[in-house]
Every structure is written in structure tokens, then in C-alpha cells.
Coordinates of N, CA and C in Angstrom, one line a residue:
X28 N 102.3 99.9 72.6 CA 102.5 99.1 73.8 C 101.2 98.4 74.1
X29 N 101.5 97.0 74.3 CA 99.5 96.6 74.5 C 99.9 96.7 76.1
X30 N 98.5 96.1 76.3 CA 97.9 96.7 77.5 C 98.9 95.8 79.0
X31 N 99.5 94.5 78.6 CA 100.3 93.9 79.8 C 101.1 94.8 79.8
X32 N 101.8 95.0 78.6 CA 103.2 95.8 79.0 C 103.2 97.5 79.4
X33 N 101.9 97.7 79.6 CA 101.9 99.1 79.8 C 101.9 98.9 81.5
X34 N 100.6 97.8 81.9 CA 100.7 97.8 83.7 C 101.7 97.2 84.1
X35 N 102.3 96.6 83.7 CA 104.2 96.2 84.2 C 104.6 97.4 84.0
X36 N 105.3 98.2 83.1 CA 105.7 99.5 83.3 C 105.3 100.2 84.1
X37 N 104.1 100.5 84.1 CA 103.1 101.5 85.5 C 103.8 100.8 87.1
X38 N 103.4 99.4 87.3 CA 104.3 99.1 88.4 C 105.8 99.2 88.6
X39 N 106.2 98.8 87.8 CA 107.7 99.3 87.8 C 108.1 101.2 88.4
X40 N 107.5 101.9 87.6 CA 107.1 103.5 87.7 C 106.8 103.8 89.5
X41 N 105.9 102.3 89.4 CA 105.2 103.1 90.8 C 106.3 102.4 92.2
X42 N 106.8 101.2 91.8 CA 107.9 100.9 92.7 C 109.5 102.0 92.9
X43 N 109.5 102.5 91.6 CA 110.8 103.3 91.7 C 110.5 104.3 92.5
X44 N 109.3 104.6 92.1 CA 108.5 106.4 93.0 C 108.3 106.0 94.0
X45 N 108.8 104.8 94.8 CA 107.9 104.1 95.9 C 106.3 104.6 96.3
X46 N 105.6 104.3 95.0 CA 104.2 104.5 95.4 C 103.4 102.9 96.1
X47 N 102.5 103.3 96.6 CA 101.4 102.5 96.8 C 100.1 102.8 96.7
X48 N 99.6 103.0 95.7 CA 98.5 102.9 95.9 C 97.7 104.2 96.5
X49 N 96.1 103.7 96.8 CA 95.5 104.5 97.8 C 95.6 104.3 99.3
X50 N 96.5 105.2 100.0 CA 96.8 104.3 101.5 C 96.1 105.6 102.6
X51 N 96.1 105.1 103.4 CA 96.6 106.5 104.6 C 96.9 105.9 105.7
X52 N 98.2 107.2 105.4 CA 100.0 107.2 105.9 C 99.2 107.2 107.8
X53 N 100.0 106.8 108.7 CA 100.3 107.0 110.0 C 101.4 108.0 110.8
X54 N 102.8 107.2 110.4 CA 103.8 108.1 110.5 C 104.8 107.0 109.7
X55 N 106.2 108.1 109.8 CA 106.7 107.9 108.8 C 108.5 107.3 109.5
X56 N 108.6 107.6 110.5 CA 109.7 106.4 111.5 C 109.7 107.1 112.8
X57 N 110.6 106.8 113.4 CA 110.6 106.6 114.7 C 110.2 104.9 115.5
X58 N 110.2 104.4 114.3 CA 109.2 102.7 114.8 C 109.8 101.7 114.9
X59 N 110.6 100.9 115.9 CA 112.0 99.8 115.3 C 110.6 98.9 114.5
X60 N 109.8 98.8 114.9 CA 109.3 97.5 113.4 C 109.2 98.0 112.0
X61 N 109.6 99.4 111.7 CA 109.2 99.9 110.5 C 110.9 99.6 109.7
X62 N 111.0 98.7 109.1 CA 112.0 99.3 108.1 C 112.5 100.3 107.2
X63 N 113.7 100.5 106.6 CA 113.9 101.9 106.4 C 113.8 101.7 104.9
X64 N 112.8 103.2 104.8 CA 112.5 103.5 103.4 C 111.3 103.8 103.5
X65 N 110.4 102.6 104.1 CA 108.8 102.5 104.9 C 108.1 103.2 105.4
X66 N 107.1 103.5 104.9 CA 105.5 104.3 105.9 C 104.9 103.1 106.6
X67 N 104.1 103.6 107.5 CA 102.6 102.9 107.9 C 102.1 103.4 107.2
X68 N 100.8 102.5 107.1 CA 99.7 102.7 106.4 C 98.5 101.6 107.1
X69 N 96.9 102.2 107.3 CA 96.0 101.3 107.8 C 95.0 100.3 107.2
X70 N 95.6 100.9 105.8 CA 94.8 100.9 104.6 C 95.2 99.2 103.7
X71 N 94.9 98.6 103.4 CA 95.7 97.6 102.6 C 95.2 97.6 101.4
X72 N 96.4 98.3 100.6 CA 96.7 98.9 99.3 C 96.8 97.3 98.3
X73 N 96.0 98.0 97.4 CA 96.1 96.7 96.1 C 96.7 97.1 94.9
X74 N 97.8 96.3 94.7 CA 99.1 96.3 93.5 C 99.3 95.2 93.0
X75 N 98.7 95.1 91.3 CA 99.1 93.5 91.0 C 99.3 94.4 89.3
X76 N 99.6 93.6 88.9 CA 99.6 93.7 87.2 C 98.1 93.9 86.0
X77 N 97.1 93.9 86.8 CA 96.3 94.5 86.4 C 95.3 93.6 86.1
X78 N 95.5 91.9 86.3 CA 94.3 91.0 85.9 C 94.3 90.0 87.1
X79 N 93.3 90.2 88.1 CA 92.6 89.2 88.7 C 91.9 88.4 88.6
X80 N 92.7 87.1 88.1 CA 91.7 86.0 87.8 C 90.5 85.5 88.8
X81 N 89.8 85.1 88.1 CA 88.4 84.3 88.7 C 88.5 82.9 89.0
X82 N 88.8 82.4 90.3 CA 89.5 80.8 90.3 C 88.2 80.5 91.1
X83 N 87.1 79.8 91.0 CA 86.4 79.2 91.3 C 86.6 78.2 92.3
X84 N 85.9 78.1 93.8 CA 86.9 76.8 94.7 C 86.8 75.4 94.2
X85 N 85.6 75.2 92.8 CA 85.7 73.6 92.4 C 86.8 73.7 91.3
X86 N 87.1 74.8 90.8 CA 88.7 74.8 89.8 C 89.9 74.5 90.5
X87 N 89.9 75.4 91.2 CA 91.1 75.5 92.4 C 92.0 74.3 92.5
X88 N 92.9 74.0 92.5 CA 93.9 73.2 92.9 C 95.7 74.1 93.3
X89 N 96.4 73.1 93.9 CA 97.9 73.9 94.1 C 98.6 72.6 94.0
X90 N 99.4 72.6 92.9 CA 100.2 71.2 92.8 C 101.2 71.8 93.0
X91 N 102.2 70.9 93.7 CA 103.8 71.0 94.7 C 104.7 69.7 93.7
X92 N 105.6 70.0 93.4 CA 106.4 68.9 92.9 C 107.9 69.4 92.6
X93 N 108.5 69.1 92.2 CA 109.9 69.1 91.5 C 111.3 68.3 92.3
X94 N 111.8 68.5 93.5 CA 112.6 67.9 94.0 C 112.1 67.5 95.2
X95 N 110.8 66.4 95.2 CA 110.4 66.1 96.7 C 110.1 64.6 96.6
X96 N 110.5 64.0 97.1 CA 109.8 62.9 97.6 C 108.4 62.1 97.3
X97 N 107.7 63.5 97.5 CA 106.3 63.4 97.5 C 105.7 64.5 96.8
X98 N 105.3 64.4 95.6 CA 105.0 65.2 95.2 C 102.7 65.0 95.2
X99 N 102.4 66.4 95.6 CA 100.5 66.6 95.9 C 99.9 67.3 94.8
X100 N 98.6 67.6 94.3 CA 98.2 68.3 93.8 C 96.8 68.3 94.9
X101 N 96.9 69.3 95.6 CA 95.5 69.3 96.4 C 94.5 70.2 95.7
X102 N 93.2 69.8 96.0 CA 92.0 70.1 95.4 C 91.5 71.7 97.2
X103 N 90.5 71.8 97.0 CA 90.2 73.0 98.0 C 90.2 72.1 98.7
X104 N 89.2 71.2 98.9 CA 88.9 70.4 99.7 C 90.2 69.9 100.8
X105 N 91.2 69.4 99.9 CA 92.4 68.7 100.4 C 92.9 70.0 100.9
X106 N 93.0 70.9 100.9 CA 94.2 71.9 101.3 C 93.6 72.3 102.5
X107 N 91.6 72.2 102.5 CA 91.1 72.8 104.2 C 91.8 71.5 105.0
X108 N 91.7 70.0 104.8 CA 91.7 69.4 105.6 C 93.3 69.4 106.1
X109 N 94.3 70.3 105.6 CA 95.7 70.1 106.3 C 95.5 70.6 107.4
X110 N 96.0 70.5 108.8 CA 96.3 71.0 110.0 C 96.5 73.0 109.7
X111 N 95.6 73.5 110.1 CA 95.1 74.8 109.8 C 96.3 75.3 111.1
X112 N 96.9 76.6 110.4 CA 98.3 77.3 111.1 C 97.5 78.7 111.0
X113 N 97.9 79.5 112.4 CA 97.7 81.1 112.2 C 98.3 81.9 113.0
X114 N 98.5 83.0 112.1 CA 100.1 84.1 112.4 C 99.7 85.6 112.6
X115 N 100.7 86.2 113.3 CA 100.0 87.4 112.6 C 101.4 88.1 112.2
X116 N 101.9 88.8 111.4 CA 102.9 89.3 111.3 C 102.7 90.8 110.4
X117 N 103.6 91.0 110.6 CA 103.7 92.5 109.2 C 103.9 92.7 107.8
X118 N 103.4 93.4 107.1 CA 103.4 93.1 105.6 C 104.3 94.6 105.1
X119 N 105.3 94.2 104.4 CA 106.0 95.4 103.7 C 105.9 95.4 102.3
X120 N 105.5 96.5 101.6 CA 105.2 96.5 100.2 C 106.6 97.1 99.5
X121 N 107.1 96.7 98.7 CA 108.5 97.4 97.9 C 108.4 99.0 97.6
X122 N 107.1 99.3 97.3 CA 106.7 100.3 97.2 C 106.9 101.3 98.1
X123 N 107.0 100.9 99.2 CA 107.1 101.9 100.5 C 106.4 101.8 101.4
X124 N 105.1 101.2 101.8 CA 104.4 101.3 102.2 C 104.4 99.7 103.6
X125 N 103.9 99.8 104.6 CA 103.9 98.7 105.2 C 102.4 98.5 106.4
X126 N 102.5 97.2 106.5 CA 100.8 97.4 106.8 C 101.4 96.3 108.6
X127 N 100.8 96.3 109.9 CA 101.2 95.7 110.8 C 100.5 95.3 111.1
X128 N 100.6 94.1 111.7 CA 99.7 93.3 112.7 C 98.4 92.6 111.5
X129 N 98.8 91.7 110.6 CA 97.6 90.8 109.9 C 97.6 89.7 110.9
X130 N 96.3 89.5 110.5 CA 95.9 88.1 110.9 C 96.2 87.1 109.7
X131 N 96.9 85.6 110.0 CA 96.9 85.4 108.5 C 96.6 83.6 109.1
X132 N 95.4 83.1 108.4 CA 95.3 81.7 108.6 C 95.5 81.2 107.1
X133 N 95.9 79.6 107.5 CA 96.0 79.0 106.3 C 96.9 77.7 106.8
X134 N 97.8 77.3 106.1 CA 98.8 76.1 105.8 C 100.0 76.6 105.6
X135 N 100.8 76.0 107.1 CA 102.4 76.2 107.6 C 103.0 75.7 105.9
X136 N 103.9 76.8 105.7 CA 104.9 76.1 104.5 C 105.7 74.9 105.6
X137 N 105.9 75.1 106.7 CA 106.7 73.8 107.7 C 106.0 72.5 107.4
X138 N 104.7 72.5 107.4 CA 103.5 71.6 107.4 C 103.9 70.8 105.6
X139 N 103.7 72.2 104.6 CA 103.9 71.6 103.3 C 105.1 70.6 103.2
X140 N 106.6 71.2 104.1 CA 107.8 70.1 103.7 C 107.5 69.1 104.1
X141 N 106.7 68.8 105.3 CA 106.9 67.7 106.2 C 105.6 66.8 104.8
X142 N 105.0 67.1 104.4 CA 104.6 66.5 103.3 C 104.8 65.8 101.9
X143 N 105.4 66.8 101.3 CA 106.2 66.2 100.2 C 107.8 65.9 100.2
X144 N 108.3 66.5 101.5 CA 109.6 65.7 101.8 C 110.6 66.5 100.6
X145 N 111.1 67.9 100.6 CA 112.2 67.8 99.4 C 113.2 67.1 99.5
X146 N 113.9 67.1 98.6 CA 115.2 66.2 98.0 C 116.2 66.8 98.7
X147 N 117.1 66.1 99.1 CA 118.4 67.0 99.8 C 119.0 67.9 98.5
X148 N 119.0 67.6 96.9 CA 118.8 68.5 95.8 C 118.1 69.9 95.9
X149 N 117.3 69.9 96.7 CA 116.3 71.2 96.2 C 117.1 71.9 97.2
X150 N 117.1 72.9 96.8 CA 118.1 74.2 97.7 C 116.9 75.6 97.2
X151 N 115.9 75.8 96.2 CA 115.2 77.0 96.0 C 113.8 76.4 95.8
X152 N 113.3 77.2 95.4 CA 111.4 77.3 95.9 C 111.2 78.1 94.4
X153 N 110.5 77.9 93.8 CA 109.9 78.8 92.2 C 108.4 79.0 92.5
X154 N 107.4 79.9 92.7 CA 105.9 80.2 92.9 C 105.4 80.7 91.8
X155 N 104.6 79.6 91.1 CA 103.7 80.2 89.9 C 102.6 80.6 90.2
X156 N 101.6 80.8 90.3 CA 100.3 81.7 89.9 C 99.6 81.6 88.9
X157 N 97.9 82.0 89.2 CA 97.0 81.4 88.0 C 97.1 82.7 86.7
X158 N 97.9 83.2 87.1 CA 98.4 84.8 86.4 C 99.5 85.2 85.6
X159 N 100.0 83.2 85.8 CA 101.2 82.8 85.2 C 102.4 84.2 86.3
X160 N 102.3 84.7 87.0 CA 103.1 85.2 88.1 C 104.0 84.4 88.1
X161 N 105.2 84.7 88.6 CA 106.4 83.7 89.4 C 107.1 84.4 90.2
X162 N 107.7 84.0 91.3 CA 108.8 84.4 92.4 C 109.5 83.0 92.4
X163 N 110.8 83.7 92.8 CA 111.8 82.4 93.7 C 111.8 82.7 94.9
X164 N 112.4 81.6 95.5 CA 113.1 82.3 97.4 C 114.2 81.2 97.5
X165 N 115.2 81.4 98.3 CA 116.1 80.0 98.8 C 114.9 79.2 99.9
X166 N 115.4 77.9 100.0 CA 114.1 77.1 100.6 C 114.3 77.5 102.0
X167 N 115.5 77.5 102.0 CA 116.2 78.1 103.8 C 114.9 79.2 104.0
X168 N 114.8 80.2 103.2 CA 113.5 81.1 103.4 C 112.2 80.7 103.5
X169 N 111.9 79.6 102.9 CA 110.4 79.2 103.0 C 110.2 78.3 104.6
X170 N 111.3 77.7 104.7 CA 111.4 77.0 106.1 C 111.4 77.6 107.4
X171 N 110.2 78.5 107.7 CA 110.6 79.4 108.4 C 109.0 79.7 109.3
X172 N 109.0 79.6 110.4 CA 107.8 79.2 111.3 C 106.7 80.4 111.1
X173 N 107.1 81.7 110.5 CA 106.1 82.1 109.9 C 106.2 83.0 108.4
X174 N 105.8 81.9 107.8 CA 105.8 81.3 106.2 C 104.5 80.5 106.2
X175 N 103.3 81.1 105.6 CA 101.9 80.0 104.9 C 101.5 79.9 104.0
X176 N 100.6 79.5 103.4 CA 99.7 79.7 102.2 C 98.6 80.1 103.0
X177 N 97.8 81.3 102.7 CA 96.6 82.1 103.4 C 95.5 81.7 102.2
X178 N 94.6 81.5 102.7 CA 93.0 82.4 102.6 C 92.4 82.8 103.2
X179 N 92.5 83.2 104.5 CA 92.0 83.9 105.4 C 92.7 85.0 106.0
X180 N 92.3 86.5 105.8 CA 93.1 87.8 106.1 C 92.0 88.3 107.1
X181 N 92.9 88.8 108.6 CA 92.0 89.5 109.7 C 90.6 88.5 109.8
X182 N 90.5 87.4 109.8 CA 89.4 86.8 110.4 C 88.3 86.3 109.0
X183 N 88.8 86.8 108.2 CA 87.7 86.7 106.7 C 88.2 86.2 105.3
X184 N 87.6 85.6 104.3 CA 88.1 84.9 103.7 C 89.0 85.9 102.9
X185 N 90.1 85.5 101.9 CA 90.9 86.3 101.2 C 90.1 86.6 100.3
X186 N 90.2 88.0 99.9 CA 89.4 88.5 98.6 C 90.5 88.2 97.7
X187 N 89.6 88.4 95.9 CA 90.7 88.1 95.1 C 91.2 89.4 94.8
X188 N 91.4 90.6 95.5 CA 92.1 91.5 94.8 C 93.4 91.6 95.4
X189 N 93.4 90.4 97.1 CA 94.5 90.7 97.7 C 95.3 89.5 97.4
X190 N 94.7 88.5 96.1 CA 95.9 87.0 96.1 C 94.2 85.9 96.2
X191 N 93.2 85.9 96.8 CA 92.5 84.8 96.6 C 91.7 84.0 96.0
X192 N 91.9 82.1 96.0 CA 91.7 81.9 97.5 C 92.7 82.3 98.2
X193 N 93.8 81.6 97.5 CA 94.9 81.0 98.5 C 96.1 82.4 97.8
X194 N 96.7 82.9 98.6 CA 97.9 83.4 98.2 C 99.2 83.4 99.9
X195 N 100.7 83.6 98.8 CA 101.9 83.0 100.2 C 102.0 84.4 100.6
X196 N 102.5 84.2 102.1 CA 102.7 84.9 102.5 C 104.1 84.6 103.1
X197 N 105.4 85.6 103.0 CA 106.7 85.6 103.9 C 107.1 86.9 104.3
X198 N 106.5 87.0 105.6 CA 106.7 87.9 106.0 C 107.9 88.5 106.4
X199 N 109.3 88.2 106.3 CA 111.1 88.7 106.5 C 111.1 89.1 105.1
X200 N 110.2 88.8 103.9 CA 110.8 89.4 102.5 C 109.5 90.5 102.4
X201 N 110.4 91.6 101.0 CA 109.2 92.4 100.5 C 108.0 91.5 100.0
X202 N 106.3 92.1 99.8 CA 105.5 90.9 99.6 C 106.1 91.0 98.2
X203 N 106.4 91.1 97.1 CA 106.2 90.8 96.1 C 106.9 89.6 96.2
X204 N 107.5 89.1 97.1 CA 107.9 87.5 97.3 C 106.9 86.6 97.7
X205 N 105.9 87.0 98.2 CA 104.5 86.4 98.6 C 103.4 86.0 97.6
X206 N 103.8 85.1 96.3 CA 103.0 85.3 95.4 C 101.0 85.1 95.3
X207 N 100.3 86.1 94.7 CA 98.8 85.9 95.0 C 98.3 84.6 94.0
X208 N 97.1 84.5 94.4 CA 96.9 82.9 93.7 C 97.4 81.8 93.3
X209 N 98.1 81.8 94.2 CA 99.2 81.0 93.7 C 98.6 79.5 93.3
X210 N 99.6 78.8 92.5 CA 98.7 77.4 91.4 C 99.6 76.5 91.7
X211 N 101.0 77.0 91.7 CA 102.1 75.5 91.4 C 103.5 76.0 92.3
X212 N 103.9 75.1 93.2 CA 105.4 75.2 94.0 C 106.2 74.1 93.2
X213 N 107.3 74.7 92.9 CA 108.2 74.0 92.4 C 109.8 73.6 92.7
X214 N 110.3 72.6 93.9 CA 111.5 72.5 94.1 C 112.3 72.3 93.6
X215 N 113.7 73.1 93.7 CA 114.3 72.9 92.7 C 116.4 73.1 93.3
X216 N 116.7 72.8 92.3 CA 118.1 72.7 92.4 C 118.6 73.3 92.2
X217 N 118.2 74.2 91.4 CA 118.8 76.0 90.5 C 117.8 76.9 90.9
X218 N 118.8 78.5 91.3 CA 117.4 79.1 91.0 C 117.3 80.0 90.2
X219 N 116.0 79.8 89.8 CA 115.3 80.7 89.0 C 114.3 81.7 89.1
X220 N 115.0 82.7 88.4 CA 114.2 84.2 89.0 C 112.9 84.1 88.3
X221 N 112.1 85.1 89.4 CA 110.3 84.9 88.5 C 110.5 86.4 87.8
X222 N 109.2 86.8 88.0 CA 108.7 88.0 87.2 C 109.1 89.1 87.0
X223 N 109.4 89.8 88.4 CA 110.3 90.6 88.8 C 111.3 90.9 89.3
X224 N 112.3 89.4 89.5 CA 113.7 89.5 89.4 C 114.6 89.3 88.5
X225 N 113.8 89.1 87.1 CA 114.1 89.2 85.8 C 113.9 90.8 85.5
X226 N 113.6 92.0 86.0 CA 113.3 93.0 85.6 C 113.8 94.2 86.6
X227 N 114.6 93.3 87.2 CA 115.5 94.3 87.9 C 115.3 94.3 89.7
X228 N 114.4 93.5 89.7 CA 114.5 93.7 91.5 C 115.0 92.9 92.0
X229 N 115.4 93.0 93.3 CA 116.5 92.2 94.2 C 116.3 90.9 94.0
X230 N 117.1 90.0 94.0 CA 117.2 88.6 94.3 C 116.6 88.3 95.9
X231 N 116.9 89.0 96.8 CA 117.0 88.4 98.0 C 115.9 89.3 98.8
X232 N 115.3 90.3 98.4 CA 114.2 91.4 98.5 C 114.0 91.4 100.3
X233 N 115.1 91.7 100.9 CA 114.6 92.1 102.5 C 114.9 93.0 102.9
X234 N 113.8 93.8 103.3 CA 113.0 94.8 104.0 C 113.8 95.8 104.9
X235 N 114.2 95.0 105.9 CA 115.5 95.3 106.8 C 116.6 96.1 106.4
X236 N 117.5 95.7 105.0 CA 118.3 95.9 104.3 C 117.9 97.1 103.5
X237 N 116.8 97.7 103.0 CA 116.2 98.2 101.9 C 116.9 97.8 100.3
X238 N 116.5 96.2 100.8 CA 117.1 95.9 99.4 C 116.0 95.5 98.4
X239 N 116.2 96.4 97.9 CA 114.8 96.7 96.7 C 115.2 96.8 95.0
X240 N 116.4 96.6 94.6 CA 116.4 96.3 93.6 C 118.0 95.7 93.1
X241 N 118.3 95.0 92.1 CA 119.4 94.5 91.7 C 120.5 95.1 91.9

């Protein structure tokens, strides 16, 4: 087994065991914002596939296209000068684990439509990454007043182990719908599953529901 398909297996392993990581637990319910299945944790646990790219801010770009109007490829530069949006919401990991109260600045995905304008065609969202990563969502999900593209977590720029520069954030889905580094949005007409809903996890991945796998 080379070495990708061993840390996909390892994740997979660690989502069934609902692990996360190195965390420390708080408590374990009693909490209406905790979903069921869910810990707290204070800790924010790092789970990716095992290779964090190096994206440089003069590399960097995020090109948006497929069923819009208007299709962008912004440079860093172009993506600070959008109308800067900030949230704070909660983060749930499939794994089990759930983190509350982030700070998250960046660029409203509301901001993004009103820019490239989808097609009355586009009904889903496809999120690639510089990691070749992918997720889908229905667009109905991305349209949603707290939905961004972040580089800034609790007041500081995003490191790359948590998704940076830029990684999405939707906070009503598990994050593995939140893709890190993300490189290219793609509207579309059909949807198409990414990474991990080709491998068995939920289509619709919400938290609420503990819908965590196909």
C-alpha cells in the first residue's frame, strides 16, 4: 500500500472510531449546541490526508467558474480587496469531536454569488483544493449568511495545517464539507461527489442528524 492510500485508510479508521486527534475533552452532553455523537474539545485538532501544501501568497489564486455568469480567478491581492465578512460559529469534526465559538474572517460565500452571478442551471457547488481535495454541497447550502472563505482563525492568520491561506468554512455541515486550501469552485448542474463521499460518507453530512456516513 503506498503511502496516500495508507493515510486515507488511517482517516477513514479514525472517523469510524470517531477519533480526533490530540484534543482535550470538556464534557461530553448535556449542551443543546453540542450535537449528538459530539465532545467538546479546546484544542483544535489537525486531520487532513497527510500532505500540506506550500501555497505561497504570490502563487495563490481561487478561480470560481462553471455555471455563472461571471466567472473570477482572484489573485491574493484581489480576494483581500473583497468586502471583508466575520463570523463566529462552531466547528464539528465527523470524528466526534467539536470545537465552539471561532472567530472566522474572510469573504461571505453571499458576497461570492453576488459576483459571479450562478446560472439558474447551477443547483450544486464542487470545492477543489491545492491537494487535489474535493467536496460538493447543494448551492441552497453555500447560500447561507454564515458560509466564507477564511484566512483568518481567532484574530490570526490561518496556518497551513488548519486549510491556509484560504480554506471554506460551513458551519450547519460536518467540516469535512469545509474544504482546506481550497484552489477552484465549480458550479454546476449535477452533483458530484468529492473525496469522501465517494468512500462512503454522507452526501448531505449534518451534524444535527448524526449523519455521518452513506
Amino acid at each position: 500500500m503506498d503511502e496516500s492510500n495508507r493515510l486515507t485508510r488511517t482517516k477513514e479508521q479514525w472517523a469510524k472510531a470517531r477519533r480526533g486527534g490530540e484534543e482535550r475533552e470538556v464534557y461530553y452532553e448535556g449542551d443543546d449546541r453540542l450535537p449528538p455523537g459530539q465532545h467538546l474539545v479546546e484544542t483544535f485538532p489537525v486531520l487532513d490526508l497527510g500532505f500540506k501544501p506550500e501555497i505561497p501568497l504570490t502563487e495563490w489564486s481561487l478561480t470560481v467558474g462553471g455555471f455563472v455568469t461571471a466567472p473570477v480567478s482572484w489573485t491574493w491581492e484581489q480576494f483581500l480587496a473583497q468586502p471583508q465578512f466575520k463570523d463566529v460559529s462552531d466547528f464539528h469534526c465527523v470524528t466526534s469531536w467539536s470545537r465552539y465559538d471561532n472567530e472566522w474572517e474572510g469573504v461571505s460565500f453571499k458576497h461570492l454569488l453576488t459576483v459571479v452571478k450562478p446560472l439558474s442551471l447551477a443547483k450544486f457547488v464542487l470545492f477543489k483544493s491545492y491537494d487535489d481535495y474535493t467536496t460538493n454541497l447543494p448551492l441552497e447550502a453555500c447560500d447561507d449568511n454564515d458560509v466564507l472563505l477564511t484566512y483568518r482563525w481567532n484574530g490570526k492568520p490561518l496556518v497551513k495545517e488548519h486549510g491556509g491561506p484560504v480554506r471554506v468554512i460551513v458551519p450547519k455541515r460536518y467540516a469535512w464539507k469545509g474544504a482546506k486550501w481550497i484552489k477552484e469552485i465549480t458550479f454546476s448542474d449535477k452533483d458530484e461527489k468529492g473525496f469522501w463521499e465517494v468512500r462512503g460518507y454522507s452526501n448531505t453530512a449534518l451534524p444535527w442528524k448524526n449523519d455521518r456516513y452513506g
